[in-house]
Amino acid sequence: MTKLNTSICDILGTRYPLIQGGMAWIAESTLASAVSNAGGLGIIAGGSAPIDYLRNEIRKCKELTDKPFGVNIMLMSDNAEDLAQLVIDEGVQVVTTGAGNPGKYIAAWKEAGVKVIPVVPSVALAKRMERSGADAVIAEGTESGGHIGENTTMCLVPQVVDALSIPVIAAGGIADGRGVAASFMLGAKGVQIGTRFLASEECVIHPTYKELVIKAKDTDSIVTGRSTGHPCRNVKTKLTKKLASNEMNGTISPDEFEKLTVGSLRKAVQDGNLEEGTFLCGSIAGMVNEVKPCKDIIEEIMAQASELLD
Ligand code: TUI
């Protein structure tokens, strides 16, 4: 059986080269510890949460696993600087970042011995991250859920691999062993998976959210927020269809869009509110059809990838 033990396992201190996506409002200590206990790297999402919430989740995760786990810093958050310091103070082993350039934090993280793995949507930012001392990068294609760049996983990953000496982790559109094997063929040394874990037993989102992901077909994701410069991929619902079409025909201004969507992810995750919630998901949701424990998800993915790579 092909060993999937790569340089990413050495950097993360994990059995498998697999990182769980840092999904804001979703990825907390229950999910992160389940992924870490199953041999991947669980991630707690900082999102735009208050610092006390994140500190508490980090401490809970330490109780739930003795394996390494990480924290995602969402750089558009007003309190990103405080959260960036918190991961140092709490001795978190790995930090991933999203929605911006984490350059100004990298030296302090490295000094504290934190492994730094920024999400990048382009070769240009990937090169800057390597120069700034990142340990690896996550090249995330537009198939991903949430805030996205323009390039696809298939095009982005090999170009980032060619441009960098540090290892590259592929993300966007990966939910089974075929996606992992394909990522390896593109030169990636690991994968980040988000949407598949939405339909895990340990993911503590509203049942309506899980049901939407499980029922989604291949054509059931939609991008909103293009007019604001912050495009986000969601489950297609009455609300997201209306938002996208209003943006397209100019009947909603960026300001009105922001007003309508503020707090909408929380409404999806906690309340399952179909009228006002935005249910972020990747375009691979069509392939996610069953809720399972994280351990089963990870073992099935890795066994299939290993067999294919053989
Ligand atoms: O960050 C994500 N996914 C997210 S963050 C989020 S919360 C949010 N909600 C609404 C608007 C904005 C954020 C929900 N989902 N994925 C990682 C990711 N990072 N995707 C794209 C990027 C990215 C984009 C631009 C990373 C760096 C970047 O750099 C711009 C620059 O400053 O060079």
Short mmCIF file of N, CA and C in Angstrom, two decimals, residues 14-16 18-21 23 27-44 61 64-65 67-70 193-194 196-198 200 202-203 293-295 297-298:
data_model
loop_
_atom_site.label_atom_id
_atom_site.label_comp_id
_atom_site.label_asym_id
_atom_site.label_seq_id
_atom_site.Cartn_x
_atom_site.Cartn_y
_atom_site.Cartn_z
N THR A 14 1.45 14.76 11.86
CA THR A 14 0.25 13.92 11.72
C THR A 14 0.57 12.62 10.99
N ARG A 15 -0.37 11.66 11.07
CA ARG A 15 -0.24 10.41 10.34
C ARG A 15 -0.50 10.63 8.85
N TYR A 16 -1.54 11.40 8.55
CA TYR A 16 -1.92 11.64 7.15
C TYR A 16 -1.63 13.09 6.74
N LEU A 18 -3.28 15.48 5.64
CA LEU A 18 -4.64 16.00 5.45
C LEU A 18 -4.97 17.06 6.50
N ILE A 19 -5.39 18.22 6.03
CA ILE A 19 -5.81 19.32 6.91
C ILE A 19 -7.30 19.53 6.74
N GLN A 20 -7.99 19.75 7.83
CA GLN A 20 -9.42 20.09 7.76
C GLN A 20 -9.55 21.60 7.53
N GLY A 21 -10.45 21.99 6.64
CA GLY A 21 -10.62 23.40 6.33
C GLY A 21 -11.03 24.21 7.57
N MET A 23 -13.21 26.37 8.60
CA MET A 23 -14.51 26.95 8.25
C MET A 23 -15.07 27.82 9.38
N ALA A 27 -15.93 25.27 12.31
CA ALA A 27 -14.82 24.43 12.76
C ALA A 27 -14.45 24.81 14.19
N GLU A 28 -14.97 24.04 15.15
CA GLU A 28 -14.64 24.29 16.56
C GLU A 28 -13.99 23.03 17.15
N SER A 29 -13.90 22.99 18.48
CA SER A 29 -13.06 21.96 19.10
C SER A 29 -13.57 20.53 18.88
N THR A 30 -14.88 20.34 18.78
CA THR A 30 -15.40 18.98 18.59
C THR A 30 -14.93 18.42 17.25
N LEU A 31 -15.12 19.20 16.19
CA LEU A 31 -14.71 18.76 14.86
C LEU A 31 -13.18 18.64 14.77
N ALA A 32 -12.50 19.68 15.22
CA ALA A 32 -11.03 19.69 15.09
C ALA A 32 -10.40 18.51 15.82
N SER A 33 -10.88 18.22 17.04
CA SER A 33 -10.27 17.13 17.80
C SER A 33 -10.58 15.78 17.15
N ALA A 34 -11.78 15.65 16.55
CA ALA A 34 -12.13 14.38 15.88
C ALA A 34 -11.22 14.14 14.69
N VAL A 35 -10.95 15.20 13.93
CA VAL A 35 -10.06 15.06 12.76
C VAL A 35 -8.64 14.74 13.24
N SER A 36 -8.17 15.44 14.26
CA SER A 36 -6.81 15.18 14.75
C SER A 36 -6.70 13.77 15.33
N ASN A 37 -7.72 13.34 16.07
CA ASN A 37 -7.67 11.99 16.64
C ASN A 37 -7.68 10.91 15.55
N ALA A 38 -8.21 11.27 14.37
CA ALA A 38 -8.27 10.30 13.27
C ALA A 38 -7.02 10.36 12.38
N GLY A 39 -6.04 11.19 12.74
CA GLY A 39 -4.78 11.19 12.01
C GLY A 39 -4.59 12.34 11.04
N GLY A 40 -5.60 13.24 10.93
CA GLY A 40 -5.43 14.45 10.12
C GLY A 40 -5.05 15.61 11.02
N LEU A 41 -5.05 16.83 10.46
CA LEU A 41 -4.84 18.00 11.31
C LEU A 41 -6.17 18.73 11.43
N GLY A 42 -6.76 18.67 12.62
CA GLY A 42 -7.98 19.43 12.88
C GLY A 42 -7.65 20.90 13.00
N ILE A 43 -8.59 21.72 12.56
CA ILE A 43 -8.40 23.18 12.61
C ILE A 43 -9.59 23.82 13.32
N ILE A 44 -9.30 24.71 14.25
CA ILE A 44 -10.34 25.55 14.85
C ILE A 44 -10.32 26.88 14.10
N CYS A 61 -10.04 21.83 22.98
CA CYS A 61 -9.43 20.90 22.02
C CYS A 61 -8.25 20.17 22.65
N LEU A 64 -9.50 17.33 24.45
CA LEU A 64 -10.12 16.28 23.63
C LEU A 64 -9.13 15.49 22.79
N THR A 65 -7.93 16.02 22.62
CA THR A 65 -6.92 15.28 21.83
C THR A 65 -5.52 15.59 22.35
N LYS A 67 -3.18 14.96 20.13
CA LYS A 67 -2.53 15.09 18.82
C LYS A 67 -2.44 16.58 18.44
N PRO A 68 -1.57 16.89 17.46
CA PRO A 68 -1.49 18.30 17.04
C PRO A 68 -2.79 18.77 16.39
N PHE A 69 -3.10 20.04 16.58
CA PHE A 69 -4.21 20.67 15.86
C PHE A 69 -3.80 22.11 15.53
N GLY A 70 -4.57 22.77 14.71
CA GLY A 70 -4.21 24.13 14.30
C GLY A 70 -5.35 25.10 14.47
N ILE A 193 -9.34 19.60 3.18
CA ILE A 193 -10.72 19.20 2.88
C ILE A 193 -11.67 19.91 3.83
N GLY A 194 -12.68 20.58 3.26
CA GLY A 194 -13.66 21.27 4.10
C GLY A 194 -15.04 20.66 3.99
N ARG A 196 -16.43 18.04 2.81
CA ARG A 196 -16.73 16.65 3.22
C ARG A 196 -16.99 16.57 4.73
N PHE A 197 -16.30 17.43 5.50
CA PHE A 197 -16.45 17.37 6.95
C PHE A 197 -17.72 18.06 7.44
N LEU A 198 -18.38 18.84 6.57
CA LEU A 198 -19.68 19.40 6.97
C LEU A 198 -20.66 18.26 7.27
N SER A 200 -20.08 15.39 8.63
CA SER A 200 -19.50 14.43 9.58
C SER A 200 -20.33 14.46 10.85
N GLU A 202 -19.32 14.65 13.82
CA GLU A 202 -18.78 15.56 14.84
C GLU A 202 -18.93 17.03 14.47
N CYS A 203 -19.41 17.32 13.27
CA CYS A 203 -19.57 18.72 12.86
C CYS A 203 -20.85 19.27 13.48
N PRO A 293 -18.75 9.40 10.77
CA PRO A 293 -17.74 9.91 11.70
C PRO A 293 -16.48 10.35 10.94
N CYS A 294 -15.78 11.34 11.46
CA CYS A 294 -14.56 11.83 10.80
C CYS A 294 -13.56 10.70 10.55
N LYS A 295 -13.47 9.78 11.52
CA LYS A 295 -12.50 8.68 11.39
C LYS A 295 -12.79 7.85 10.14
N ILE A 297 -14.52 8.82 7.47
CA ILE A 297 -14.30 9.67 6.29
C ILE A 297 -12.81 9.65 5.91
N ILE A 298 -11.98 9.90 6.91
CA ILE A 298 -10.53 10.03 6.64
C ILE A 298 -9.94 8.69 6.20
#
